Amino acid sequence: MEELKKEMDTIQQPAFECRKLTMRYGKTLALDAVDLTLMPGRIVGLLGPNGSGKTTMIKLANGLLQPTSGEILIAGSAPGPESKSLVAYLPDRDFLPPYMNVTQLLEFYSDFFADFDRERAEKLLDSLGFEPKQKLKAMSKGTKEKIQLVLTMSRRAKIYLLDEPIAGVDPAARDFIIRTIIGNYAEDALVVISTHLIADIETVLDEVVFLKKGHIVLHKQSDEVIAENGKDIDHVFREVFAC
Amino acid sequence: MFRKLLKYDMKEVGMVMLPLYAAMLVLAAAAGLSMRFSIMKGTRDFVASTVPGVVTLILMLVYGALILGMAVMTLVMTTRNFRDNLLGSRGYLMNTLPVTTQSQVLSKSLNGLIWIALGGAASAVSGTIALLFIMRKQDWAEFFQTMNEMFGDRMSPWMMLLQLVILFVLGALQIVTKIFVSISVGNLWRSKRGLGAVLMFVGLTVLQTLIGNRLTHLTPDASISYSLMGNGISMVFGLNGGEAGLFTARQMGFAAGQDIVYIVLFLIGTIWVLRNKMDLQ
């Protein structure tokens, strides 16, 4: 009974919560008193043009930046070792040690992340035909991005924060990335995908958050947005963010 | 988790340093053998333009350059290990591991200390290897006799070694942690972060010198303090009170105490900046 109660509390607890979250870079206001609550078991599109504050919000959630004011909570806790064990983060850049090969990267993830499913990662890497002893620095940009995605999505995390996972890749790679995300996340997890390339991912989104100059201008279920506007999310995005 | 962090930090630096140590040992043996060969040929003046003499000279020069290069690389690699893993692009991985900031900083500091100690050990071993080839039995006997005359019963060479090791370890850790806090504070600048780190390092060094001078005015026991090189040189060349001798307990206390205080302050500063002011670009 106690366990069931605990589980119900966990289910109802927001996975991601911003309370009056504000971030300034000098005179530039990147996020302005943002309030946002995201529940587990959803795939959420964090959508906005470049400079709207998407990456800043994701960095704050990972403790890579400290907010100017307000707070950000991951499963009820401020970013720290506990929240980091729940979050699988894919940054918008190369972040793996270039001197490691594929096998060493698998060992590294197994060493540090208790939720890392090595078997799943090996299967995915096998399907892509990676040489286990090939060093990262000898790989192309596209190949490195695939490895980064496979390692991130092979964690059985509670929250996936994916920052621009489909930016700057060819259409075939884009399909692979979307397939990998959809085919590997845990169903009770929250998946946040930040992007400005809406058309490719809008069919997989449960919710959308439009971020404009540090403010949330829309946060709704995808179905609602489509029904209310009579057009797809990509077209709504273009109208909201028209220059 | 701390042990895992240290394992990966050591692997990263070891990839560069271990081949350097191996090269040092091989070159020391080659230089020693070459000099032995020159001596056997009766060309004790190996700078003379005989072929074995020139080869020996070149080997000795390369060996010396390698030791210098190894010392520089130790500092470069431990600094890069800290900067690239915590404040560079790899920080996007390392700072999102489920470990505390303390563990990260302590792992990098201990990693730096271990490689400085290993560098010192590799230099000592390679030098000994070269000497084993060069010196004959009677040379060793002469060497120990000279040492005995120099130090006599005033001090135990083992005690002197222990004092030197303590001062070396603390001095090295103090420099490593000073570099780390300087880089962390430099990282708070929006741009030109490298310049910020250099200015911080220079500022801290000036401050330490001022504090050292002030302490020396208060008590002469503080006069040997805070300089690793100074400590070693003054001890080995007998500048401690005009002749070779051990530092007193008070002198050791001042030197080690200052280092420990600086190490603790630099570590606290680094951890505080990384935890509360992290700004990964």
XYZ file of C-alpha atoms in Angstrom:
524
model
C 0.000 0.000 0.000
C 2.837 2.313 1.004
C 4.666 1.508 -2.227
C 1.547 2.156 -4.306
C 1.099 5.546 -2.596
C 4.723 6.413 -3.286
C 4.303 5.424 -6.926
C 1.115 7.510 -7.275
C 2.950 10.525 -5.801
C 5.773 10.021 -8.278
C 3.350 9.752 -11.182
C 1.579 12.966 -10.214
C 4.747 14.914 -9.523
C 5.841 17.183 -12.376
C 8.955 15.876 -14.085
C 10.060 19.375 -15.045
C 9.037 22.616 -13.408
C 10.102 26.239 -13.859
C 8.979 28.809 -11.328
C 9.506 32.447 -12.311
C 12.700 31.291 -13.975
C 14.810 34.215 -15.113
C 18.190 34.181 -16.807
C 20.219 37.202 -17.840
C 23.461 37.273 -19.817
C 24.748 40.719 -18.973
C 22.088 43.059 -20.372
C 20.418 40.332 -22.443
C 17.345 38.731 -20.944
C 17.296 35.102 -22.128
C 14.395 33.900 -19.952
C 11.927 36.244 -18.298
C 10.084 34.868 -15.249
C 9.076 31.676 -17.032
C 6.525 29.363 -15.401
C 6.263 25.913 -16.964
C 5.157 22.495 -15.721
C 5.685 19.289 -17.696
C 4.383 15.922 -16.564
C 5.973 12.500 -17.124
C 4.908 10.232 -19.985
C 4.763 13.052 -22.553
C 6.776 14.029 -25.613
C 7.047 17.803 -25.569
C 8.349 20.058 -28.328
C 10.195 23.092 -26.980
C 9.835 25.233 -30.065
C 11.210 28.619 -30.910
C 13.590 30.403 -33.256
C 17.305 30.793 -32.519
C 17.879 32.944 -29.449
C 14.438 32.331 -27.963
C 15.861 30.724 -24.787
C 15.429 26.991 -25.515
C 19.051 25.992 -24.953
C 19.316 28.259 -21.902
C 16.327 26.527 -20.310
C 17.780 23.066 -20.981
C 21.206 24.089 -19.668
C 19.593 25.431 -16.500
C 17.804 22.112 -16.048
C 21.160 20.338 -16.232
C 22.910 22.682 -13.802
C 25.221 23.983 -16.529
C 24.009 27.516 -15.840
C 22.723 29.093 -12.661
C 19.488 31.128 -12.880
C 19.540 34.849 -12.166
C 16.317 34.343 -10.194
C 13.488 31.847 -9.834
C 14.000 28.117 -9.777
C 13.944 25.023 -11.907
C 13.021 21.635 -10.471
C 13.647 18.170 -11.889
C 11.284 15.621 -10.338
C 10.955 17.992 -7.401
C 14.683 18.623 -6.855
C 17.007 21.420 -7.875
C 19.652 20.318 -10.414
C 22.302 18.248 -8.623
C 23.682 14.702 -8.511
C 20.211 13.302 -7.739
C 18.466 15.010 -10.676
C 21.382 14.202 -12.981
C 20.867 10.498 -12.344
C 17.316 10.912 -13.751
C 18.082 13.067 -16.782
C 19.516 11.880 -20.099
C 20.815 14.984 -21.849
C 21.787 15.399 -25.481
C 23.506 18.773 -25.980
C 23.561 20.647 -29.270
C 27.293 20.018 -29.789
C 30.045 17.364 -29.639
C 30.539 16.504 -26.002
C 32.173 13.068 -25.836
C 35.917 12.623 -25.149
C 37.505 12.399 -28.634
C 40.268 10.025 -27.486
C 37.780 7.281 -26.549
C 36.631 4.521 -28.867
C 33.110 3.059 -28.972
C 33.863 0.303 -26.434
C 35.411 2.786 -23.995
C 32.372 5.048 -24.316
C 30.069 2.142 -23.473
C 32.216 1.391 -20.405
C 32.148 5.043 -19.397
C 28.342 5.230 -19.573
C 27.996 1.888 -17.722
C 30.335 3.180 -14.997
C 28.475 6.393 -14.325
C 24.821 5.821 -15.216
C 23.018 3.069 -13.326
C 20.140 3.264 -15.827
C 22.366 2.709 -18.881
C 21.221 -0.281 -20.946
C 24.482 -1.434 -22.512
C 22.849 -4.286 -24.403
C 20.449 -1.914 -26.109
C 23.282 0.472 -26.993
C 25.369 -2.362 -28.454
C 22.439 -3.540 -30.570
C 21.835 -0.050 -31.927
C 25.532 0.484 -32.638
C 25.788 -2.930 -34.298
C 22.869 -2.073 -36.567
C 24.785 1.025 -37.639
C 27.936 -1.029 -38.300
C 30.310 0.766 -35.904
C 33.807 -0.598 -35.319
C 34.166 -1.047 -31.521
C 37.805 0.082 -31.578
C 37.327 3.145 -33.764
C 38.181 6.338 -31.930
C 35.692 9.184 -31.897
C 38.211 11.689 -33.271
C 38.501 9.597 -36.446
C 34.739 9.776 -37.115
C 32.721 12.226 -39.187
C 30.446 14.800 -37.532
C 27.318 12.877 -38.533
C 28.657 9.595 -37.162
C 29.590 11.224 -33.854
C 26.093 12.660 -33.568
C 24.582 9.198 -34.063
C 26.780 7.739 -31.311
C 25.848 10.572 -28.968
C 22.166 9.967 -29.628
C 22.467 6.181 -29.174
C 24.268 6.601 -25.828
C 21.715 9.138 -24.595
C 18.680 7.122 -25.672
C 20.119 3.882 -24.252
C 19.584 5.187 -20.770
C 16.321 4.205 -19.075
C 15.991 7.758 -17.854
C 12.973 9.476 -16.328
C 13.576 12.619 -18.369
C 15.209 13.065 -21.773
C 16.335 16.579 -22.659
C 17.295 16.652 -26.327
C 18.661 19.971 -27.549
C 18.345 20.429 -31.327
C 18.804 16.718 -32.103
C 17.872 17.101 -35.777
C 19.596 20.383 -36.594
C 22.207 20.313 -39.333
C 21.765 16.680 -40.395
C 20.668 15.210 -43.724
C 17.087 13.870 -44.146
C 18.181 10.209 -43.831
C 19.999 10.905 -40.568
C 16.996 12.905 -39.409
C 14.768 9.863 -39.909
C 17.232 7.696 -37.986
C 17.311 10.189 -35.108
C 13.532 10.411 -34.843
C 13.174 6.612 -35.095
C 15.799 6.162 -32.371
C 14.085 8.623 -30.050
C 10.622 7.160 -30.537
C 11.796 3.562 -30.405
C 13.855 3.828 -27.255
C 12.413 6.187 -24.672
C 10.687 4.734 -21.644
C 6.945 5.331 -21.894
C 6.646 6.794 -18.402
C 9.439 9.258 -19.150
C 9.218 12.898 -20.170
C 10.914 13.656 -23.486
C 11.660 17.304 -24.251
C 12.833 17.989 -27.795
C 14.066 21.494 -28.481
C 14.033 22.490 -32.152
C 12.991 25.027 -34.721
C 12.542 22.334 -37.399
C 8.917 21.582 -36.604
C 7.703 19.757 -39.724
C 9.941 16.737 -39.119
C 8.856 16.049 -35.565
C 5.393 17.485 -35.091
C 3.644 14.142 -35.619
C 5.363 12.631 -32.575
C 4.681 15.493 -30.162
C 2.038 15.264 -27.420
C 2.510 18.869 -26.318
C 4.141 21.981 -27.702
C 5.700 24.933 -25.919
C 6.389 28.041 -28.029
C 9.186 30.149 -26.621
C 9.665 33.695 -27.908
C 12.329 36.072 -26.600
C 12.371 34.400 -23.218
C 8.591 34.172 -22.804
C 6.239 31.235 -23.234
C 3.650 32.370 -25.774
C 1.851 29.036 -26.113
C 1.733 25.767 -24.156
C -0.900 23.289 -25.318
C -1.599 19.744 -26.393
C -0.602 19.260 -30.040
C -4.118 18.086 -30.934
C -5.621 21.221 -29.435
C -3.313 23.501 -31.400
C -4.173 21.732 -34.646
C -7.940 21.690 -33.908
C -8.090 25.350 -32.816
C -6.137 26.678 -35.768
C -7.224 24.247 -38.460
C -3.624 23.843 -39.582
C -0.525 21.885 -38.594
C 1.881 23.033 -35.895
C 4.545 24.043 -38.415
C 2.134 26.583 -39.961
C 1.046 27.884 -36.565
C 4.724 28.272 -35.620
C 5.414 30.247 -38.794
C 2.507 32.598 -38.008
C 3.513 33.134 -34.389
C 7.157 33.728 -35.230
C 6.680 35.622 -38.497
C 9.374 38.295 -38.894
C 32.096 7.473 -8.078
C 35.225 9.378 -7.012
C 37.426 6.408 -7.911
C 35.769 6.138 -11.317
C 36.333 9.833 -11.976
C 39.980 9.502 -10.962
C 40.370 6.425 -13.177
C 39.229 8.329 -16.276
C 41.234 11.443 -15.376
C 44.373 9.354 -14.967
C 43.760 7.492 -18.235
C 43.428 10.754 -20.130
C 46.687 12.245 -18.833
C 48.474 8.874 -18.886
C 47.999 8.537 -22.646
C 50.461 11.417 -23.088
C 52.693 11.044 -20.032
C 53.451 7.311 -20.017
C 55.104 7.317 -23.481
C 57.143 10.337 -22.333
C 58.350 8.434 -19.251
C 59.244 5.444 -21.419
C 61.212 7.714 -23.785
C 63.021 9.270 -20.792
C 64.066 5.864 -19.447
C 65.274 4.684 -22.855
C 67.201 7.901 -23.488
C 68.747 7.861 -20.011
C 69.988 4.311 -20.617
C 71.241 5.235 -24.093
C 73.016 8.377 -22.835
C 74.534 6.437 -19.926
C 75.729 3.636 -22.200
C 77.117 6.108 -24.709
C 79.044 7.965 -22.007
C 80.340 4.683 -20.593
C 81.522 3.779 -24.103
C 83.249 7.187 -24.426
C 84.957 6.714 -21.050
C 86.118 3.213 -21.989
C 87.593 4.688 -25.162
C 89.511 7.083 -22.954
C 87.635 10.165 -24.088
C 86.572 11.421 -20.714
C 86.227 14.880 -22.250
C 83.208 13.845 -24.267
C 82.671 17.298 -25.741
C 85.764 16.612 -27.811
C 84.962 16.174 -31.456
C 85.164 12.422 -31.404
C 82.112 10.574 -32.717
C 81.205 8.872 -29.401
C 81.602 12.187 -27.604
C 79.257 14.012 -29.966
C 76.681 11.213 -29.813
C 76.815 11.281 -26.015
C 76.415 15.049 -25.966
C 73.405 14.892 -28.278
C 71.801 12.115 -26.216
C 72.368 14.050 -23.000
C 70.874 17.209 -24.521
C 67.820 15.338 -25.797
C 67.423 13.646 -22.410
C 67.613 17.020 -20.641
C 65.090 18.513 -23.072
C 62.805 15.551 -22.488
C 62.863 16.061 -18.713
C 62.051 19.735 -19.199
C 59.325 18.845 -21.725
C 57.899 16.254 -19.359
C 57.672 18.835 -16.544
C 55.911 21.319 -18.844
C 53.588 18.628 -20.248
C 52.613 17.507 -16.722
C 51.406 21.003 -15.955
C 49.753 21.431 -19.378
C 47.966 18.068 -19.236
C 46.639 18.444 -15.687
C 45.448 21.963 -16.500
C 43.794 20.795 -19.740
C 42.227 17.855 -17.924
C 40.514 20.315 -15.574
C 39.614 22.982 -18.142
C 38.423 20.733 -20.987
C 36.443 18.347 -18.793
C 34.718 20.869 -16.571
C 34.630 24.120 -18.519
C 35.039 23.058 -22.150
C 32.744 21.138 -24.506
C 33.278 17.917 -22.535
C 31.786 19.734 -19.559
C 28.410 18.965 -21.163
C 29.077 15.337 -20.282
C 31.196 15.555 -17.131
C 28.993 18.154 -15.403
C 25.879 16.088 -16.076
C 27.245 12.956 -14.391
C 25.511 12.121 -11.108
C 28.513 13.183 -9.000
C 29.149 16.138 -6.731
C 31.247 19.154 -7.691
C 33.580 18.327 -4.790
C 34.294 14.893 -6.268
C 35.031 16.425 -9.666
C 37.448 19.031 -8.300
C 39.162 16.674 -5.855
C 39.603 14.056 -8.569
C 41.266 16.590 -10.884
C 43.491 17.867 -8.054
C 44.583 14.391 -6.978
C 45.154 13.476 -10.613
C 47.472 16.490 -10.982
C 49.349 15.586 -7.820
C 49.792 11.948 -8.861
C 51.233 12.904 -12.258
C 53.596 15.456 -10.725
C 54.797 12.779 -8.273
C 55.132 10.201 -11.065
C 57.072 12.735 -13.158
C 59.453 13.293 -10.248
C 59.830 9.538 -9.764
C 60.421 8.938 -13.485
C 63.109 11.658 -13.535
C 64.821 10.151 -10.469
C 64.696 6.608 -11.864
C 65.964 7.646 -15.296
C 68.786 9.690 -13.739
C 69.760 6.705 -11.593
C 69.746 4.441 -14.662
C 72.095 6.837 -16.485
C 74.414 6.990 -13.447
C 74.435 3.188 -13.090
C 75.910 2.990 -16.584
C 78.337 5.873 -16.102
C 79.690 5.328 -12.574
C 81.914 2.455 -11.541
C 82.067 0.892 -8.074
C 84.881 3.184 -6.923
C 82.920 6.238 -8.204
C 79.956 5.260 -6.037
C 82.224 4.818 -3.030
C 83.700 8.287 -3.625
C 80.202 9.740 -4.012
C 78.973 8.331 -0.703
C 82.158 9.466 1.051
C 81.656 13.020 -0.243
C 78.037 12.969 0.862
C 79.076 11.788 4.286
C 81.645 14.578 4.589
C 79.058 17.142 3.482
C 76.317 16.149 5.889
C 78.282 14.144 8.500
C 76.269 13.379 11.572
C 74.386 16.690 11.385
C 71.463 15.118 9.576
C 70.049 11.910 8.212
C 69.758 11.886 4.407
C 66.467 9.979 4.792
C 65.074 12.701 7.042
C 66.138 15.298 4.504
C 64.437 13.277 1.762
C 61.248 13.041 3.821
C 61.211 16.805 4.404
C 61.800 17.432 0.716
C 59.013 15.021 -0.297
C 56.522 16.654 2.102
C 57.357 20.126 0.821
C 57.342 18.920 -2.787
C 53.926 17.261 -2.483
C 52.315 20.213 -0.740
C 53.976 22.747 -3.036
C 52.863 20.849 -6.140
C 49.280 20.522 -4.900
C 49.257 24.212 -4.021
C 50.280 25.165 -7.573
C 47.745 22.781 -9.153
C 44.857 24.081 -7.028
C 45.924 27.689 -7.676
C 45.748 27.039 -11.420
C 42.288 25.462 -11.015
C 40.835 28.356 -9.026
C 42.347 30.829 -11.502
C 40.754 29.049 -14.469
C 37.411 28.852 -12.652
C 37.388 32.549 -11.816
C 38.589 33.435 -15.337
C 35.601 31.486 -16.647
C 33.275 34.044 -15.049
C 34.335 36.575 -17.691
C 31.972 36.775 -20.658
C 34.908 36.793 -23.082
C 38.735 36.513 -22.969
C 38.434 33.889 -20.241
C 42.065 32.802 -20.698
C 43.244 36.325 -19.922
C 41.008 36.370 -16.859
C 42.597 33.152 -15.617
C 46.151 34.479 -16.136
C 45.355 37.725 -14.320
C 43.811 35.776 -11.447
C 46.886 33.537 -11.199
C 49.252 36.527 -11.205
C 47.096 38.331 -8.648
C 47.072 35.336 -6.312
C 50.838 34.917 -6.642
C 51.442 38.582 -5.801
C 49.104 38.272 -2.822
C 50.927 35.167 -1.600
C 54.274 36.961 -1.907
C 52.975 39.896 0.134
C 51.638 37.555 2.817
C 54.928 35.646 2.818
C 56.934 38.858 3.257
C 54.658 39.980 6.092
C 55.048 36.630 7.857
C 58.835 36.782 7.464
C 58.804 40.126 9.266
C 56.840 38.549 12.091
C 59.080 35.505 12.488
C 62.264 34.379 10.725
C 60.941 30.803 10.776
C 58.584 31.808 7.955
C 61.448 32.820 5.667
C 61.705 29.403 3.960
C 58.018 29.280 3.303
C 55.746 28.982 0.269
C 58.352 28.424 -2.429
C 58.742 24.798 -3.432
C 61.879 25.495 -5.433
C 63.210 27.756 -2.709
C 62.677 25.095 -0.065
C 64.490 22.431 -2.033
C 67.378 24.642 -3.133
C 67.981 26.149 0.296
C 68.045 22.687 1.837
C 70.271 20.978 -0.716
C 72.758 23.825 -1.061
C 72.979 24.497 2.626
C 71.414 27.942 2.598
C 69.452 27.079 5.695
C 71.468 28.920 8.317
C 74.627 28.893 6.189
C 75.158 25.129 6.067
C 73.349 22.029 4.917
C 70.880 20.897 7.533
C 67.342 19.861 8.263
C 64.590 22.387 8.672
C 63.368 22.721 12.226
C 59.885 21.622 13.197
C 58.786 25.285 13.345
C 60.190 26.002 9.895
C 58.495 22.907 8.466
C 55.284 23.888 10.248
C 55.285 27.347 8.676
C 56.118 26.063 5.182
C 53.662 23.139 5.223
C 51.008 25.106 7.126
C 50.953 27.898 4.566
C 50.697 25.422 1.715
C 47.840 23.562 3.417
C 45.923 26.790 4.079
C 46.336 27.880 0.448
C 45.324 24.439 -0.865
C 42.135 24.431 1.232
C 41.254 28.007 0.205
C 41.879 27.329 -3.488
C 39.809 24.132 -3.390
C 36.914 25.845 -1.606
C 37.092 28.714 -4.121
C 37.069 26.373 -7.114
C 34.170 24.298 -5.789
C 32.157 27.406 -4.893
C 32.612 28.988 -8.316
C 31.759 25.780 -10.185
C 28.726 25.052 -8.050
C 27.236 28.529 -7.855
C 28.507 30.386 -10.908
C 28.787 27.657 -13.543
C 28.435 29.191 -17.000
C 29.200 26.687 -19.722
C 29.249 28.349 -23.122
